[in-house]
Each structure stands twice: as C-alpha cells, then as structure tokens.
XYZ file of C-alpha atoms in Angstrom:
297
model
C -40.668 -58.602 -74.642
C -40.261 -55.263 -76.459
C -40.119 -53.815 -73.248
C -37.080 -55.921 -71.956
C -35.481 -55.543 -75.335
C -35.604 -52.124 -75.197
C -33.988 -51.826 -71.550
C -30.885 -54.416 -72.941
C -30.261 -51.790 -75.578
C -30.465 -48.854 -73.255
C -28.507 -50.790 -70.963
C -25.754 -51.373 -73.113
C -25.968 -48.169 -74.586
C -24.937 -46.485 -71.116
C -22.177 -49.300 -70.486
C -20.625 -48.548 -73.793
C -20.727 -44.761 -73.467
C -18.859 -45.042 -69.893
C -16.398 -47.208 -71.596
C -15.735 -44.387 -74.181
C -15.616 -41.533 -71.644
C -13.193 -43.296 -69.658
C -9.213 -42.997 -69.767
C -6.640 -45.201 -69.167
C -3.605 -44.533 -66.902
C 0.024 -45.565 -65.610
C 0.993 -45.922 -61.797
C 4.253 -43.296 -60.798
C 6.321 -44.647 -57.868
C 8.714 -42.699 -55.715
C 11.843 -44.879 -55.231
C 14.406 -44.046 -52.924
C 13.990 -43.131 -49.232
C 13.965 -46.882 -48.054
C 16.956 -49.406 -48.573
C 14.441 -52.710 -47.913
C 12.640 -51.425 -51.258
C 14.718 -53.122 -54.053
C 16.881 -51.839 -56.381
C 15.846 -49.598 -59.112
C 15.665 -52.406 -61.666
C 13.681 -54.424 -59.533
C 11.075 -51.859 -58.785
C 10.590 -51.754 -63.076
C 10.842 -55.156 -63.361
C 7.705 -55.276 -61.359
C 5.789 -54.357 -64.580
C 3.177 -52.094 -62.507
C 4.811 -48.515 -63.240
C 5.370 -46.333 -65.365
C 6.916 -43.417 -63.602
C 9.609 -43.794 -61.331
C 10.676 -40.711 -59.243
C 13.985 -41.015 -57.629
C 14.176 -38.919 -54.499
C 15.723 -37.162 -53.512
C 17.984 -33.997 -54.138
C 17.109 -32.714 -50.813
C 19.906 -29.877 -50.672
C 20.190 -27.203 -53.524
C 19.791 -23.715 -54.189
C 21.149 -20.601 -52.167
C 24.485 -21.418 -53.339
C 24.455 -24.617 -51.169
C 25.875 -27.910 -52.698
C 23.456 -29.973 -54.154
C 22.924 -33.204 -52.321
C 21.214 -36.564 -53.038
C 19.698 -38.288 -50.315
C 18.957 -41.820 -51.396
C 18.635 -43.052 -47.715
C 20.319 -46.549 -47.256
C 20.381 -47.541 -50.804
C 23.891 -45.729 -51.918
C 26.255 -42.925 -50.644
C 26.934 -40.802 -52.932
C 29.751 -38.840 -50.262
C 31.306 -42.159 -51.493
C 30.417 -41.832 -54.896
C 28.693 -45.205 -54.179
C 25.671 -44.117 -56.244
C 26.742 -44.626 -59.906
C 25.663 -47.934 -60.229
C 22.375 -46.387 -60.147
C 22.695 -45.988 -63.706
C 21.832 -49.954 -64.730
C 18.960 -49.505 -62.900
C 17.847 -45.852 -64.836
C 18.649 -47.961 -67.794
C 17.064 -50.649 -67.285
C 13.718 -48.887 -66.238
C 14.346 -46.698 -69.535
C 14.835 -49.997 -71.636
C 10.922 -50.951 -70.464
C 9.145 -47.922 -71.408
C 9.555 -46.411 -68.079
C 10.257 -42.849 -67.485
C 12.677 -41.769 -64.603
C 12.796 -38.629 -63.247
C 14.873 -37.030 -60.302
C 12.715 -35.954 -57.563
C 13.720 -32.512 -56.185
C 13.150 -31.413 -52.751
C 10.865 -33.738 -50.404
C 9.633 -33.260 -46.418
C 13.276 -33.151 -45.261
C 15.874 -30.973 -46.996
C 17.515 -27.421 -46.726
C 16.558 -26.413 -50.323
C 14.881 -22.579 -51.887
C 15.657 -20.615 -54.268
C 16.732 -16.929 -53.866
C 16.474 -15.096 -57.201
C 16.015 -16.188 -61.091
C 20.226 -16.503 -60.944
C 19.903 -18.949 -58.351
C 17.134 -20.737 -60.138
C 19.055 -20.431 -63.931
C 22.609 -22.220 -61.298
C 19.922 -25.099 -59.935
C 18.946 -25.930 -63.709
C 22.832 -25.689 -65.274
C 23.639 -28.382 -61.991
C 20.845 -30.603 -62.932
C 21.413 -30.917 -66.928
C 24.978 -31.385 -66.485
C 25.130 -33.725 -62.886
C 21.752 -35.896 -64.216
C 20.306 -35.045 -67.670
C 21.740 -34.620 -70.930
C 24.949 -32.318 -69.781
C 28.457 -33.433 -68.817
C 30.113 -33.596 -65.657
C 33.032 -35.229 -63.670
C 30.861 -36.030 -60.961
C 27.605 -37.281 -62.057
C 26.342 -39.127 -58.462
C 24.045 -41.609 -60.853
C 26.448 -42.326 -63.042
C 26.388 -41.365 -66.898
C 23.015 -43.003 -67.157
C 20.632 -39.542 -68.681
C 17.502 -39.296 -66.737
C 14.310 -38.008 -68.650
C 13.712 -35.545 -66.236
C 12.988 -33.411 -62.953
C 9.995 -33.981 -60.273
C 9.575 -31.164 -58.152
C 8.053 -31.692 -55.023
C 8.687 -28.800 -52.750
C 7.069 -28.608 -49.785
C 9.136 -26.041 -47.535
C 11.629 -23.055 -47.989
C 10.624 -20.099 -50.236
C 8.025 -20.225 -52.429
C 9.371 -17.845 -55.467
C 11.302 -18.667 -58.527
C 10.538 -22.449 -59.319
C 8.862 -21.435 -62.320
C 11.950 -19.939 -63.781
C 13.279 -23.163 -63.056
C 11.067 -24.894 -64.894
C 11.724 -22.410 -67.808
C 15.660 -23.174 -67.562
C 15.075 -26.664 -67.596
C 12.246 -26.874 -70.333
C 14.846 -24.689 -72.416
C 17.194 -27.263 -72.792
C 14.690 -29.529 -74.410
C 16.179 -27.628 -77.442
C 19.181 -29.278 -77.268
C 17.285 -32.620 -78.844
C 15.795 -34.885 -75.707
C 12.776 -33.402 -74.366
C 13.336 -32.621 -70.611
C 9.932 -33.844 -68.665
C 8.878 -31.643 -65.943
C 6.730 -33.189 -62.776
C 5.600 -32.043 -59.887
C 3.808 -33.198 -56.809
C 1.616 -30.394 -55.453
C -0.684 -30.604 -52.128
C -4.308 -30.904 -52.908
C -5.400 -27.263 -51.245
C -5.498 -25.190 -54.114
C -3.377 -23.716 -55.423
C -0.429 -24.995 -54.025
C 1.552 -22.602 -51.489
C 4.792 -23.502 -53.465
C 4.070 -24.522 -57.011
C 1.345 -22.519 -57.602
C 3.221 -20.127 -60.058
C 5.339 -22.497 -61.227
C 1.883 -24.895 -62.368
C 1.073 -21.800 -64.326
C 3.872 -21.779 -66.743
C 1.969 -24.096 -68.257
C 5.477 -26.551 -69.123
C 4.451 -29.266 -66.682
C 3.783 -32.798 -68.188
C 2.574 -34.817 -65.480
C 0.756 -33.305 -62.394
C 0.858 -35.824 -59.094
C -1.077 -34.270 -56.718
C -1.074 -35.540 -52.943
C -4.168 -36.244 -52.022
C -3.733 -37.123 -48.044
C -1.979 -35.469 -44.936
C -4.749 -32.521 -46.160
C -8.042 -33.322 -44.612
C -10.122 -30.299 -46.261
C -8.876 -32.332 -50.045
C -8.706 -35.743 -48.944
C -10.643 -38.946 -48.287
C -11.963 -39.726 -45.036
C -13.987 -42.401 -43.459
C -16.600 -42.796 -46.507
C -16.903 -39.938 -47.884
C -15.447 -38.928 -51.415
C -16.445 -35.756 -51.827
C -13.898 -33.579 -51.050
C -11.646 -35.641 -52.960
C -13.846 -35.308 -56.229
C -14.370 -31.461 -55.359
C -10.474 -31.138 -55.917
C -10.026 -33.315 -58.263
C -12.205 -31.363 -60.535
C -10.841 -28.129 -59.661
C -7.538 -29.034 -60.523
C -8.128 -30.653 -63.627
C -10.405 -27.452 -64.686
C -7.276 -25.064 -63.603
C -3.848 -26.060 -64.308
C -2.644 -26.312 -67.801
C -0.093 -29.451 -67.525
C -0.180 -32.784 -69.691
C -1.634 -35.119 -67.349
C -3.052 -35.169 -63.425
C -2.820 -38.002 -61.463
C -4.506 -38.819 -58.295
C -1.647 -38.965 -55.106
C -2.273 -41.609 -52.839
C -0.388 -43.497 -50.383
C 0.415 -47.346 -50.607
C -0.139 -47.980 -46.915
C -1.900 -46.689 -44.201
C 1.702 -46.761 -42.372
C 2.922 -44.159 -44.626
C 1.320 -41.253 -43.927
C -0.956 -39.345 -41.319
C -4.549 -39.444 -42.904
C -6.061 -39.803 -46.083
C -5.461 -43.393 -47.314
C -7.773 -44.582 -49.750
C -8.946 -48.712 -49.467
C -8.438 -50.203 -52.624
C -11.443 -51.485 -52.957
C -12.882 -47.413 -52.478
C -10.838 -46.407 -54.715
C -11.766 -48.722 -57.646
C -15.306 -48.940 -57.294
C -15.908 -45.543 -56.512
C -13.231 -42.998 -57.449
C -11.472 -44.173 -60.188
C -14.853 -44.569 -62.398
C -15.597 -40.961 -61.534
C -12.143 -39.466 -62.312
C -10.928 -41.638 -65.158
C -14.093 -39.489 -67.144
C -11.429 -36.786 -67.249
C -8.998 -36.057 -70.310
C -6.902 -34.754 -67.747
C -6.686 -37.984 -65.846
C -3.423 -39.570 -66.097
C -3.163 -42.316 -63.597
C -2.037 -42.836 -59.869
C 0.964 -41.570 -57.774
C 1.875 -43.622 -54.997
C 4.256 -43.123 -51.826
C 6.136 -45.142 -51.912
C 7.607 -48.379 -53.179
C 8.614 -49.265 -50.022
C 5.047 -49.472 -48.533
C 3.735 -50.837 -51.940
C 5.683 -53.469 -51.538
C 4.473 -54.087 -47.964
C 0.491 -53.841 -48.758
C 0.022 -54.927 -52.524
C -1.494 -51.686 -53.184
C -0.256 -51.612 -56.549
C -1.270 -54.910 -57.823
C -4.544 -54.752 -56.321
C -5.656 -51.482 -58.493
C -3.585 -51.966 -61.751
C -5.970 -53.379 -63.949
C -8.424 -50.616 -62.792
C -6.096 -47.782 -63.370
C-alpha cells in the first residue's frame, strides 16, 4: 500500500512539474495570397489566431515602387485595397496583432545599400504604420508592424532595416518586427538581420527543408533545430512553422496528431517557445489544422 502510495505521489509529482515547465502559445496566420480565404475580419473572427501576417509587399527596394500583392482579394492599382482597414481594425479590436508581410517566394524585392534600406523603412511607416501618406493602399487603418520573410534577392542590409523601423518605435507605438526564417541555420537572408537582436517574434519554416524538417516518423531533426535556434537567436519569441495542408507545400507537413503528442510537449519546455506559424489560411481553412491543435498550442 505504501508502495502504491508512494508511486501516486511520484507520479503526480512528474505530471505537475511538466505542467510547470511548459509554455503556452498563440497560432500566426498568413492571410492574403488566396481570394477563397475570407476576409480579414473573418479570418479573426475565427478566434484561433493571434498573429495575422498580411502578405504581401512583394516589390520594394532598389528604387523600385513598392507593390502589394494581395492576390484576388483587392487591387490596390485600383486603390481597391483600403477597405482592408475594417478588417486590420477589427483583428486589432480582438487582441490580434497584424503585421505586413514583406517579401514572399514571388517578388522582385533587395536591398542595395543602408540608403536603400533607411527609403524601404520611411515607405513603410508612412504607406502602413504610424506615418502619413496620400496613398496608403490599406487604408488609414495603422498596422502594428512588419514580417519579413525574404527568401530571394540580396542578402545584405535587412538588419538596417530593422534598425530604421525599430527607431520609430520612439515616436510612441512600438513597431513589432517578425520574421520567417528557413530552418537551416542560420538563415542565408536573415541571418544578420536575427542578430540585431530587435526581433519580437521568430516564425521559422520548418518544411520545404528536409535536413530541418519532419519526415515520415521521425522528429529528430526537427527537435535538433528547434533547439539550436532557440539557444542562438536573441528575439522575443520562436514559433514552430508548419504548413496547414499537405497541399501547400513540397515536404515537411506535420499530422496533427504528431505534432501534439509528440512535438509540442517537447518544445513547449522552452521559454523561447511562442506558438505555431501556419501557411496559410487558405489551406487551414481547407484541413482544420488549426482547430485540431489549438487547445494544445
């Protein structure tokens, strides 16, 4: 009797100490690049995020035009975009930040010198943040900040964007800096940038990168890289990348059913841990993955 009494206590002893080493996180959605998706106010009506990228400004720096690609939800050529606003709003009104998502797979974006960088930052605070403009393609709604997820072009000078932009946290509404990194670290384009130390939240892809990813079982890899990243970067938070669908991307999708009984209880042990990134809303929306792993996020 002592004996089973003994093994109750020990047992609850361990439950209770996994419960205490364990963090809770948000879900971050990119929104944008499908027009079957919902609106913006839609998506945070949902309830199940608390991120919401917007992407994306696909065209900027070299002296280009900046351009919003928003797919079939809005022109902006048209200025057909502002109405965007009531959804930023709306999202903001819940809790939920929004951030602009900067660069993506398809875009003619890099940045040429710390003048180019310093012109990319003045655009963004007046066109989507705190600034002023004539021509503000969301509207006068003020986002809470910039997502960078550059994955082509040059690799120099995003960190002295991210200096430009952090800078005008001064002015009295903190700027939020994001970025979405490939797994293989460090990252071939943020790498530098991650260093600054000034990034809040940390998405980092975890598929399409078989040496970081998970495949067919095994978690390892995935776990290796988790840990190195949280041990290396200096940001707020790090969130684990995943896509919502096995449609959405080349390799690396996660079950959910792998992921909750076998990753999440092994990451969540880290103060870093800040939740889960998911592409996209579009392919949430189509496989549930969201609502079948947010009460184990």
């Amino acid at each position: 009797m002592a004996a089973n009494s003994l093994a109750i206590t020990l047992l609850l002893s361990l439950f209770l100490a996994l419960i205490l080493t364990s963090h809770g996180g948000g879900i971050a959605i990119y929104w944008g690049q499908n027009g079957n998706e919902g609106t913006l106010t839609q998506t945070c009506a949902t309830g199940r995020y608390s991120y919401v990228n917007i992407a994306f400004l696909s065209i900027f720096g070299n002296g280009q035009t900046p351009g919003l690609n928003l797919a079939s939800h809005c022109n902006t050529a048209s200025n057909g975009c502002t109405a965007v606003s009531n959804g930023i709003r709306s999202c903001q009104s819940r809790g939920i930040k929004v951030m602009l998502s900067i660069g993506g797979a398809i875009g003619t974006y890099s940045l040429s010198s710390s003048a180019d960088a310093k012109n990319v930052a003045d655009f963004l605070w007046n066109n989507y943040l705190g600034g002023q403009s004539s021509s503000r393609p969301l509207g006068d709604a003020v986002l809470d900040g910039i997502d960078f997820d550059i994955e082509q072009g040059s690799t120099g000078f995003y960190d002295d964007l991210a200096r430009y932009l952090s800078a005008y946290s001064s002015r009295g509404r903190k700027v939020y800096l994001t970025a979405a990194p490939q797994c293989p670290f460090p990252d071939s384009f943020m790498g530098t940038a991650l260093n600054t130390g000034l990034f809040d939240y940390v998405w980092v892809q975890f598929y399409i990168n078989p040496p970081c990813q998970y495949s067919s079982g095994n978690i390892n890899n995935l776990i290796s890289s988790w840990n190195r990243w949280t041990s290396s970067i200096n940001a707020g938070k790090i969130f684990l990348g995943l896509s919502a669908s096995p449609e959405a991307i080349g390799s690396g999708y996660i079950p959910t059913n792998v992921l909750t009984s076998q990753i999440l209880p092994v990451i969540k042990r880290s103060a870093k841990y800040g939740g889960v990134m998911l592409w996209s809303k579009y392919y949430d929306d189509k496989n549930g993955y969201s609502a079948s792993i947010a009460n184990s996020v």
